[in-house]
CSV table of C-alpha atoms and ligand atoms in Angstrom, one decimal:
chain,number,residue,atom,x,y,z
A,257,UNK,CA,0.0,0.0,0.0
A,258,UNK,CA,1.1,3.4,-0.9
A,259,UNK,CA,0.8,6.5,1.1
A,260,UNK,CA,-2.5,7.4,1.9
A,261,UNK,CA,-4.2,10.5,0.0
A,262,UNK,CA,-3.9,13.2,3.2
A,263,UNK,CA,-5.8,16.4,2.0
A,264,UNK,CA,-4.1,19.4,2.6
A,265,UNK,CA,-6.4,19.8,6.2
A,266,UNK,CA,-5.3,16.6,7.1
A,267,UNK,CA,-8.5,14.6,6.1
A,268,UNK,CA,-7.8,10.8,4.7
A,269,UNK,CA,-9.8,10.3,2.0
A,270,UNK,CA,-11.3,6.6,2.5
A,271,UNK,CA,-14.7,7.0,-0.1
A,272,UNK,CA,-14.6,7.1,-3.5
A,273,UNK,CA,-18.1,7.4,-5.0
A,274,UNK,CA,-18.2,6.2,-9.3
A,275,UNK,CA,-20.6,7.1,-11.6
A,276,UNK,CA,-20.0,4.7,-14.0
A,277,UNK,CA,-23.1,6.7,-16.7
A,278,UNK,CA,-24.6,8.9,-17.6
A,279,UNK,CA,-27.5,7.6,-18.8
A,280,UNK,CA,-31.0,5.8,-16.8
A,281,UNK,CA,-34.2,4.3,-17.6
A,282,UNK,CA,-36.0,6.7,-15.2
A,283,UNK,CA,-36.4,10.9,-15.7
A,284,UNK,CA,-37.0,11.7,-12.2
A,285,UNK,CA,-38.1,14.9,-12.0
A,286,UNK,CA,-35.5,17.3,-10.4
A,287,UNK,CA,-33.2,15.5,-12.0
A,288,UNK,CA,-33.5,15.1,-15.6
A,289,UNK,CA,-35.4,16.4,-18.3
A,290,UNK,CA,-37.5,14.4,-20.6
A,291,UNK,CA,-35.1,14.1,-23.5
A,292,UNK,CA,-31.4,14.1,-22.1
A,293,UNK,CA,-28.2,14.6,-24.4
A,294,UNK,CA,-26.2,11.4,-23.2
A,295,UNK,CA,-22.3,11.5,-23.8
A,296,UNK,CA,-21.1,10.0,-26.7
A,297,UNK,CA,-19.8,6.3,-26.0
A,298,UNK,CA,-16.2,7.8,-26.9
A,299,UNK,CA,-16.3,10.1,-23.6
A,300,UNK,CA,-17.6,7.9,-21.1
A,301,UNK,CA,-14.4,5.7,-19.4
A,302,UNK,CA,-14.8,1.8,-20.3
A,303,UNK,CA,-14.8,-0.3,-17.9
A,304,UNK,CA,-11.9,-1.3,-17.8
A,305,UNK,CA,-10.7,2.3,-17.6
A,306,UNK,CA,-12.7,2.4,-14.4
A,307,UNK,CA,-11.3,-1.0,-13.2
A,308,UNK,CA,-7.9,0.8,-13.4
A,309,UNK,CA,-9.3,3.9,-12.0
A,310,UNK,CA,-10.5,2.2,-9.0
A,311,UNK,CA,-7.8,-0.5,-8.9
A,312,UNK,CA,-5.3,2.9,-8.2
A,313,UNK,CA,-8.0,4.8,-5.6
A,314,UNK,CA,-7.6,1.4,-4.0
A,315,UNK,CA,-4.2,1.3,-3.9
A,316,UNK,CA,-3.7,5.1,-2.5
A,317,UNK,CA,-6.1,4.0,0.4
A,318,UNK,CA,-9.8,4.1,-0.7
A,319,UNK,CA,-11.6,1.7,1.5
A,320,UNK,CA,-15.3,2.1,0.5
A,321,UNK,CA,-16.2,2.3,-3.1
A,322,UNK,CA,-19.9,3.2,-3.8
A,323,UNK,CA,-21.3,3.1,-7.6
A,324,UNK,CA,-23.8,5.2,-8.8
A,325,UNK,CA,-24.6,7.1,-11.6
A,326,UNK,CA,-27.0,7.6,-13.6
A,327,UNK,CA,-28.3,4.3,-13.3
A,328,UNK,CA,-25.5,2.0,-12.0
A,329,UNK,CA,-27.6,-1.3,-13.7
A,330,UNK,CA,-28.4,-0.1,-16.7
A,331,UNK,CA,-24.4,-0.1,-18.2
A,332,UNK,CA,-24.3,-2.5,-19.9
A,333,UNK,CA,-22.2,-5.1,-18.4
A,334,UNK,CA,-21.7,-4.1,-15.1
A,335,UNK,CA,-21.5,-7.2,-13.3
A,336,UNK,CA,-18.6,-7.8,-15.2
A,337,UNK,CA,-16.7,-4.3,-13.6
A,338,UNK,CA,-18.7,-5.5,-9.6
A,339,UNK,CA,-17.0,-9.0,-10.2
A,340,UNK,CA,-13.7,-7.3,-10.8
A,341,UNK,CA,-13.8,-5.1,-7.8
A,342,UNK,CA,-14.6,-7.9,-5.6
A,343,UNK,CA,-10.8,-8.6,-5.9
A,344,UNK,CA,-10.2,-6.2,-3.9
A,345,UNK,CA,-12.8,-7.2,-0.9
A,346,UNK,CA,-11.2,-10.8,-0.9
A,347,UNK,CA,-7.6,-9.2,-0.5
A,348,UNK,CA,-9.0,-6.8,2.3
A,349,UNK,CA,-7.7,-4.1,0.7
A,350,UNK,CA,-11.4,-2.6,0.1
A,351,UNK,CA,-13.7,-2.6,3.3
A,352,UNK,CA,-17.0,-2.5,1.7
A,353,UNK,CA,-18.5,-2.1,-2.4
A,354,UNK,CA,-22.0,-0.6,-2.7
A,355,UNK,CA,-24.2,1.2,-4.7
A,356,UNK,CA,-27.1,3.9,-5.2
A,357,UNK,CA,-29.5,2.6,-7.9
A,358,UNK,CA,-33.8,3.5,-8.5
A,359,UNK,CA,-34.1,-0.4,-8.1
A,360,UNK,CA,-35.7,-0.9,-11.7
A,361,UNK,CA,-32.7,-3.6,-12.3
A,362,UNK,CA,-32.5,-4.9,-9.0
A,363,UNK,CA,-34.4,-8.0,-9.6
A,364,UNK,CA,-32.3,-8.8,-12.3
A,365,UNK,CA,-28.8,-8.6,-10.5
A,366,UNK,CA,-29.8,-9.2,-7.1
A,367,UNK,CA,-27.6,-12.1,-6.5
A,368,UNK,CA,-25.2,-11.5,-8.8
A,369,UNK,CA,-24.5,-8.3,-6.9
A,370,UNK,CA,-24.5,-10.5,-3.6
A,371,UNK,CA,-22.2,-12.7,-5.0
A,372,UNK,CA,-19.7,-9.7,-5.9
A,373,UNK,CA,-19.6,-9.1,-2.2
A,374,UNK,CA,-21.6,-6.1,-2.3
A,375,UNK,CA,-23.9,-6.5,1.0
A,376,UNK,CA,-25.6,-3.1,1.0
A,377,UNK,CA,-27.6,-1.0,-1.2
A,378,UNK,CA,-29.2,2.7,-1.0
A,379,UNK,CA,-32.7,2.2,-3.2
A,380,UNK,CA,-34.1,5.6,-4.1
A,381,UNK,CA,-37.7,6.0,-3.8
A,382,UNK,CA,-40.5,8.9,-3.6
A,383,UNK,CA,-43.4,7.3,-3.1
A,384,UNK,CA,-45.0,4.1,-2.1
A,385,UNK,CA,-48.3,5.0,-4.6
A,386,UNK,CA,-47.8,4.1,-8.1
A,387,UNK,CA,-49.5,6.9,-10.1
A,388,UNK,CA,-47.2,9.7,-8.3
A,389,UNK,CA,-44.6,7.0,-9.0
A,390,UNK,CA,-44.8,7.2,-12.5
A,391,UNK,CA,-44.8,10.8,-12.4
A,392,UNK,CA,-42.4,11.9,-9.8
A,393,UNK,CA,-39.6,9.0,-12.3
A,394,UNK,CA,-41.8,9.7,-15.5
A,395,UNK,CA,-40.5,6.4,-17.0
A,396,UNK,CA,-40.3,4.0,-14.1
A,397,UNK,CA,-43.2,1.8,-12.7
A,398,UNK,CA,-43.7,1.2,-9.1
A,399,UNK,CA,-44.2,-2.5,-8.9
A,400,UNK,CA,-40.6,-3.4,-10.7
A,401,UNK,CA,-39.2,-1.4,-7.7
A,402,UNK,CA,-40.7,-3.2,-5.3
A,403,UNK,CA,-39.8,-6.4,-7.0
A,404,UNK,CA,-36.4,-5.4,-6.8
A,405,UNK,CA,-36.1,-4.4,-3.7
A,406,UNK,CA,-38.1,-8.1,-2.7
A,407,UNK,CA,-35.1,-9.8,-4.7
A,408,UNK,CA,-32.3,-7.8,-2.6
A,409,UNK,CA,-33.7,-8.5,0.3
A,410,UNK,CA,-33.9,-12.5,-0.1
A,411,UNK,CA,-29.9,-12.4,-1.9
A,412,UNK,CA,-29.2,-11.0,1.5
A,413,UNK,CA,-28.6,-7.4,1.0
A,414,UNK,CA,-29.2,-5.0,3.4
A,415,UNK,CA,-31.4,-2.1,1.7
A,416,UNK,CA,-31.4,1.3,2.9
A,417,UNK,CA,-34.3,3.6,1.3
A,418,UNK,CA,-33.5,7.0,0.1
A,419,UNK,CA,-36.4,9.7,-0.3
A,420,UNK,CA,-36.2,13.0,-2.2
A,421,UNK,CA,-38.5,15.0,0.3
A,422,UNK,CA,-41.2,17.0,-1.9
A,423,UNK,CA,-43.3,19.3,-0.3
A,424,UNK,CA,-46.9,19.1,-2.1
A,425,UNK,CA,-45.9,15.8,-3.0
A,426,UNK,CA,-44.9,12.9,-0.5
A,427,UNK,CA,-45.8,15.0,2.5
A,428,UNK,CA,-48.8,12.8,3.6
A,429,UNK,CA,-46.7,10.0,3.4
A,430,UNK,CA,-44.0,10.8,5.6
A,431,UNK,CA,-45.0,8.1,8.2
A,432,UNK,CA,-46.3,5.5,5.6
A,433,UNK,CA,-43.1,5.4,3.8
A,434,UNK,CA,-41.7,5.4,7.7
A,435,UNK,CA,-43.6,2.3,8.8
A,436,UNK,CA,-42.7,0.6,5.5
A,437,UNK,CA,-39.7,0.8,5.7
A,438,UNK,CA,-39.6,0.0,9.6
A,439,UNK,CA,-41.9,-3.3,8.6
A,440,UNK,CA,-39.0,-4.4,6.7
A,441,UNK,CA,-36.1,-4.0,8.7
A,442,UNK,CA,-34.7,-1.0,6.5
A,443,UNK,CA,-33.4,2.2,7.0
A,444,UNK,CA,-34.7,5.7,5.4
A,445,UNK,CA,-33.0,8.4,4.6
A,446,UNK,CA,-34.8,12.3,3.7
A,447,UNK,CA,-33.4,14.4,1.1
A,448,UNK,CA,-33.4,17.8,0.5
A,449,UNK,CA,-34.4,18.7,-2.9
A,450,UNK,CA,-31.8,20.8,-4.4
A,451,UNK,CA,-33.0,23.2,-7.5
A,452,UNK,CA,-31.5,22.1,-10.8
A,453,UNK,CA,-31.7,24.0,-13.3
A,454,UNK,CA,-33.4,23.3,-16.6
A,455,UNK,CA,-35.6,20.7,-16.3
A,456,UNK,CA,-38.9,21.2,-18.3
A,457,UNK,CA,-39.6,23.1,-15.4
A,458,UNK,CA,-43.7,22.7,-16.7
A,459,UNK,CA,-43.3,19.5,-15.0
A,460,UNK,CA,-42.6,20.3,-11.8
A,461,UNK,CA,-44.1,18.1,-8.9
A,462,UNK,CA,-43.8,19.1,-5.7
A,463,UNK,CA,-41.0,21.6,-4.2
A,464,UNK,CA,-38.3,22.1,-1.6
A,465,UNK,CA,-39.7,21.1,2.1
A,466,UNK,CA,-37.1,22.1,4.6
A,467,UNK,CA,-35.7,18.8,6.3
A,468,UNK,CA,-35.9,20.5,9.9
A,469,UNK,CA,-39.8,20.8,9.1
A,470,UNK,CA,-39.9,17.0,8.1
A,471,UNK,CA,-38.3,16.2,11.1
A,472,UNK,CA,-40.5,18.5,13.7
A,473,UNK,CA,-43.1,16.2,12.1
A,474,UNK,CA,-41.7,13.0,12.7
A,475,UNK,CA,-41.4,14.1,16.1
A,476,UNK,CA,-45.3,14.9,16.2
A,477,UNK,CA,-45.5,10.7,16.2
A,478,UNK,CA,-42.2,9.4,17.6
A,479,UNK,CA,-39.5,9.9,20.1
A,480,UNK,CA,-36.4,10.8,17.6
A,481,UNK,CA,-33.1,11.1,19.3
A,482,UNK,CA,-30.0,12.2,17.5
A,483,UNK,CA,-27.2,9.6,17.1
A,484,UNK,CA,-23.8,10.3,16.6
A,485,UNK,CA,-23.6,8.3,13.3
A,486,UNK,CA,-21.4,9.9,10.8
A,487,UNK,CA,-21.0,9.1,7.4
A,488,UNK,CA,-18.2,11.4,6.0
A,489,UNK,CA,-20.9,13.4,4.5
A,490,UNK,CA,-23.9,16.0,4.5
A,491,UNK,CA,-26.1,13.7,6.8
A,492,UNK,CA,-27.3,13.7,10.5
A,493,UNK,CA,-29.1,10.9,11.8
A,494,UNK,CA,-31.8,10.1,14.7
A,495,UNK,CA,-33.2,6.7,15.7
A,496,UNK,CA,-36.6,6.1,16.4
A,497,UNK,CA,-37.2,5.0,19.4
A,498,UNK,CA,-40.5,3.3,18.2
A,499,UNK,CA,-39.3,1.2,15.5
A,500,UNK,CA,-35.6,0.7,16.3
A,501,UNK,CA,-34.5,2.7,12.6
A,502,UNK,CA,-32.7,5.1,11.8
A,503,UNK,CA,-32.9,7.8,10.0
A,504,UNK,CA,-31.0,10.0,8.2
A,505,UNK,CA,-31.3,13.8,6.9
A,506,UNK,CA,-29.4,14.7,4.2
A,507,UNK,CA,-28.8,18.5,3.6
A,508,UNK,CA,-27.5,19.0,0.1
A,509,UNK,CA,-27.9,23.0,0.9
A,510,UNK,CA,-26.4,23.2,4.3
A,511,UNK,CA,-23.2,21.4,5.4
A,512,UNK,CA,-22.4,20.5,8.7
A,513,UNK,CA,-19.5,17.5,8.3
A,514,UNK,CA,-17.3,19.1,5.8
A,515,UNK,CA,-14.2,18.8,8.2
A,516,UNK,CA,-15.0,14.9,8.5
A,517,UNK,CA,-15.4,14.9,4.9
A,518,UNK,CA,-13.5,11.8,3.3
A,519,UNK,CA,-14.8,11.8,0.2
A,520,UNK,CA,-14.3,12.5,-3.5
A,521,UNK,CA,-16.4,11.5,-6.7
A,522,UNK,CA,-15.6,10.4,-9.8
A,523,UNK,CA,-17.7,10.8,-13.2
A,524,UNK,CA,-18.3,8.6,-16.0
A,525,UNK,CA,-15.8,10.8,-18.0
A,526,UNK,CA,-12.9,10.6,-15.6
A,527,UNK,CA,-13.2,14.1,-13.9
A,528,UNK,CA,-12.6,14.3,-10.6
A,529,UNK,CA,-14.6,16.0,-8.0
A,530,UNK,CA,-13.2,16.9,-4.4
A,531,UNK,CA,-16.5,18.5,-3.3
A,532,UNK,CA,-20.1,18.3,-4.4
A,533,UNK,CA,-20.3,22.0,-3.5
A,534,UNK,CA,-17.7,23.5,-5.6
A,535,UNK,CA,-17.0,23.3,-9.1
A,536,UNK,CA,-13.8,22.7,-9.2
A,537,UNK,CA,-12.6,19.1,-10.7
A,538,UNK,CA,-9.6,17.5,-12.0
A,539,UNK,CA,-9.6,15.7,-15.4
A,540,UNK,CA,-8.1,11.8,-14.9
A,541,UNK,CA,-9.0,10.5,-17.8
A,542,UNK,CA,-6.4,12.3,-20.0
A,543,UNK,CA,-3.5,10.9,-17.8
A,544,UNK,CA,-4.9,7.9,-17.5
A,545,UNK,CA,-5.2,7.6,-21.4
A,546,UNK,CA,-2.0,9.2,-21.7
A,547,UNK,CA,0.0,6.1,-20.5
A,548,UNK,CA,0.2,2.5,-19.0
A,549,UNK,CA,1.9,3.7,-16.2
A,550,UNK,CA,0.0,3.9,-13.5
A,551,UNK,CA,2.1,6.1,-11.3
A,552,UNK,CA,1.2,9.1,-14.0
A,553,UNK,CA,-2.3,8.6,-12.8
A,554,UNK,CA,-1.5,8.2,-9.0
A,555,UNK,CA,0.8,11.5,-9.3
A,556,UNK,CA,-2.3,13.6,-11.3
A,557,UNK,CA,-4.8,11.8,-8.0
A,558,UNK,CA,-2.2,13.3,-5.6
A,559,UNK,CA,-2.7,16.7,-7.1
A,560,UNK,CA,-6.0,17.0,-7.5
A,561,UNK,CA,-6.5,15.5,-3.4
A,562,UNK,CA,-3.9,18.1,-2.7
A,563,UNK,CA,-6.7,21.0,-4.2
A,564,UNK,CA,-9.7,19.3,-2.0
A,565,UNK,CA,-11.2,22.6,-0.3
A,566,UNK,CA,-12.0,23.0,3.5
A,567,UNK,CA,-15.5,22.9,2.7
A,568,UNK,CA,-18.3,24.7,1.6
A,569,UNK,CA,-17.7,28.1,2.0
A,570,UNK,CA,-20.7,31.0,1.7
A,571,UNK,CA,-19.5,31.8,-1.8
A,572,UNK,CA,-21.3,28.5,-2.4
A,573,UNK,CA,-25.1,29.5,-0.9
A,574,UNK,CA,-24.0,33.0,-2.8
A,575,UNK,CA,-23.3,30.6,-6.2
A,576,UNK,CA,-27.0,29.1,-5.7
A,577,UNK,CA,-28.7,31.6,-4.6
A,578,UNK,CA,-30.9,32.2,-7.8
A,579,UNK,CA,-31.4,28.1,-7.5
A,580,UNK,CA,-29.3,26.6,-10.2
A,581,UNK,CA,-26.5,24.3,-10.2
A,582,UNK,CA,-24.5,24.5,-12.9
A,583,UNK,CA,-24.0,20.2,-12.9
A,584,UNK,CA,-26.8,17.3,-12.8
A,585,UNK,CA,-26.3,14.8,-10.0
A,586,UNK,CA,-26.9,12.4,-12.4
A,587,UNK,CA,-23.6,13.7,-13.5
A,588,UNK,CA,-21.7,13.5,-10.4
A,589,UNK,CA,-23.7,10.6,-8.7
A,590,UNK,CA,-25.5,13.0,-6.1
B,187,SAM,N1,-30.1,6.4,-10.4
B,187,SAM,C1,-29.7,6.1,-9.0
B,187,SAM,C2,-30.7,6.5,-8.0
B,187,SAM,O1,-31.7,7.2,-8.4
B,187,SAM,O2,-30.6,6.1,-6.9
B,187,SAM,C3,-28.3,6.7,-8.7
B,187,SAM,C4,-28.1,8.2,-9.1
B,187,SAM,S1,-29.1,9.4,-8.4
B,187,SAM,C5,-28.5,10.9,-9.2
B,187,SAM,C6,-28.5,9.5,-6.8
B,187,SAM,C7,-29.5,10.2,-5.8
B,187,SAM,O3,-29.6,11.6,-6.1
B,187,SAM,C8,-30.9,9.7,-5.8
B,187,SAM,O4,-31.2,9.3,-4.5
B,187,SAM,C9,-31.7,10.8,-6.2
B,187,SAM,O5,-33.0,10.9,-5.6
B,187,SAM,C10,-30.9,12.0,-5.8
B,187,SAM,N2,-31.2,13.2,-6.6
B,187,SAM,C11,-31.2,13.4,-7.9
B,187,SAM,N3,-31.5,14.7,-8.2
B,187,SAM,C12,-31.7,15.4,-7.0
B,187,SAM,C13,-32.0,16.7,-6.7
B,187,SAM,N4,-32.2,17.6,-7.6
B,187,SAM,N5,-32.0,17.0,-5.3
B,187,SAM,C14,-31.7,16.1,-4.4
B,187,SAM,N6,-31.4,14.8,-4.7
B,187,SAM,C15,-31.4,14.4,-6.0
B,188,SF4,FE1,-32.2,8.3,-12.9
B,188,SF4,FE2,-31.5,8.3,-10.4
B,188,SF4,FE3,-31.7,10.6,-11.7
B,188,SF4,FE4,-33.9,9.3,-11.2
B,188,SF4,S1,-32.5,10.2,-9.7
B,188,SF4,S2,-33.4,10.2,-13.2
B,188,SF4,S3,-33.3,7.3,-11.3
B,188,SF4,S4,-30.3,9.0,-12.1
């Protein structure tokens, strides 16, 4: 093992989060627009461009890898790059593979993703009602969700739930999609909605509903305490006293970890970001193309961890004030 990647305020960066495409079988709302412009094959890194990206994150002391995208399932092939990575669980090297996905696939790769060594998985999902399913994902259908998520859970994998929070729209659900998740042994985690811009925005369904609010609301109905979990990023956590779960709040907006922060993300295209609230990124996929030597590519990782900010910084509500964000996160993995 080489020398870890130390940022320059003495954070160890442990997480590298992949989005392996661009591309999904879903248009979720606040996230994509009816008729994307995907990349052209040509910029996307193949995979085994991202086998040697990872491979060398690995190697400079990433323990947890977590795969998202776009739609993680729907590259084509992907069990092929999860297989490969599994190397690295079986030599110890990597503590834990995982991955973000809408679940549409899930019943399809369930057991192969077991069988990878992957042992958790964050499923994203609005709503447990299939007409505002159809139209908070446009494209997706409720029931193959839930299929999937059936099939993870009997290959073993521990599912954690992720819900954009929509005001307007999965409001008077809150404790539905609460007790569901409680019934089935998984944990739920709220997100804030952040405002992208450009979406068709004549299709808008629901808006932003303030996380704090969500919570004083939970609290209406059970006794929430606040746990200590940390995650390396954005989110704070309370158990339920109730139902044993626990929950998480993810802030997109506000940022209260950054000097735990020990993460970085990587695109399908090989740019590197050290923070999802600043635009600045390093390209890796031109040293990486440039040469077979893999020691060009750790040297251009080391300089890029070396620019990783302190944080979030006001300049960054300033930047968003007028509500747009100048990338998708189905471009940097959210
Ligand atoms: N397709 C996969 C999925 O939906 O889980 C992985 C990629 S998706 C970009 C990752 C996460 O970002 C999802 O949980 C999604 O709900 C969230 N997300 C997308 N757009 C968002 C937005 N505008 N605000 C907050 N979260 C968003
Ligand atoms: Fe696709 Fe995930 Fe974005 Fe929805 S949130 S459009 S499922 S990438």
């Amino acid at each position: 093992m080489k020398t870890a990647l130390i940022d320059p305020f003495q954070r160890a960066i442990s997480y590298l989060r992949v989005s392996v495409t661009d591309r999904c079988d879903f248009r979720c709302v606040y996230c994509m627009s009816e008729n994307m412009q995907f990349l052209p094959k040509k910029e996307l890194l193949s995979l085994e461009e991202l086998d040697r990206m990872c491979a060398t994150f690995i190697r400079l002391g990433v323990k947890k890898l977590r795969i998202t995208g776009g739609e993680p399932l729907v590259r084509r092939d992907i069990m092929t790059f999860f297989r490969s990575m599994s190397r690295h669980l079986d030599s110890g090297d990597l503590h834990e593979l995982t991955l973000t996905t809408n679940g549409s696939q899930l019943h399809r790769f369930a057991d192969d993703l077991y069988a990878a060594g992957v042992r958790r998985v964050n499923v994203s999902l609005d709503t447990l009602e299939e007409a505002k399913f159809a139209r908070v994902t446009r494209w997706g259908r409720l029931p193959q969700v839930l299929k999937g998520i059936d099939a993870a859970q009997k290959a073993g994998l521990k599912v954690k739930i992720n819900t954009v929070a929509l005001k307007g729209f999965n409001e008077d659900e809150l404790f539905t999609l609460t007790e569901w998740c409680a019934s089935r042994g998984m944990d739920l985690t709220f997100i804030e909605v952040m405002p992208m811009g450009d979406l068709g925005g004549e299709d808008r369904v629901g808006q932003y509903w303030a996380l704090d609010d969500l919570r004083a609301q939970l609290a209406t109905r059970y006794s929430l305490s606040d746990i200590p979990k940390r995650t390396g990023g954005p989110a704070r956590y309370s158990r339920v006293a109730e139902t044993g779960q626990d929950i998480g709040f993810i802030t997109p907006l506000t940022h209260n970890f950054c000097e735990s922060c020990n993460r970085v993300r990587l695109t399908c295209t090989g740019e590197l970001y050290m923070c999802l609230g600043q635009e600045d990124m390093a390209d890796l996929r031109a040293p990486l193309r440039a040469s077979d030597d893999d020691a060009v590519l750790e040297n251009a990782i080391r300089a890029a961890i070396s620019l990783k900010p302190k944080g979030h910084d006001f300049d960054y509500s300033r930047q968003r004030a007028d509500g747009q964000m100048t990338r998708h996160m189905s471009h940097t993995g959210g």
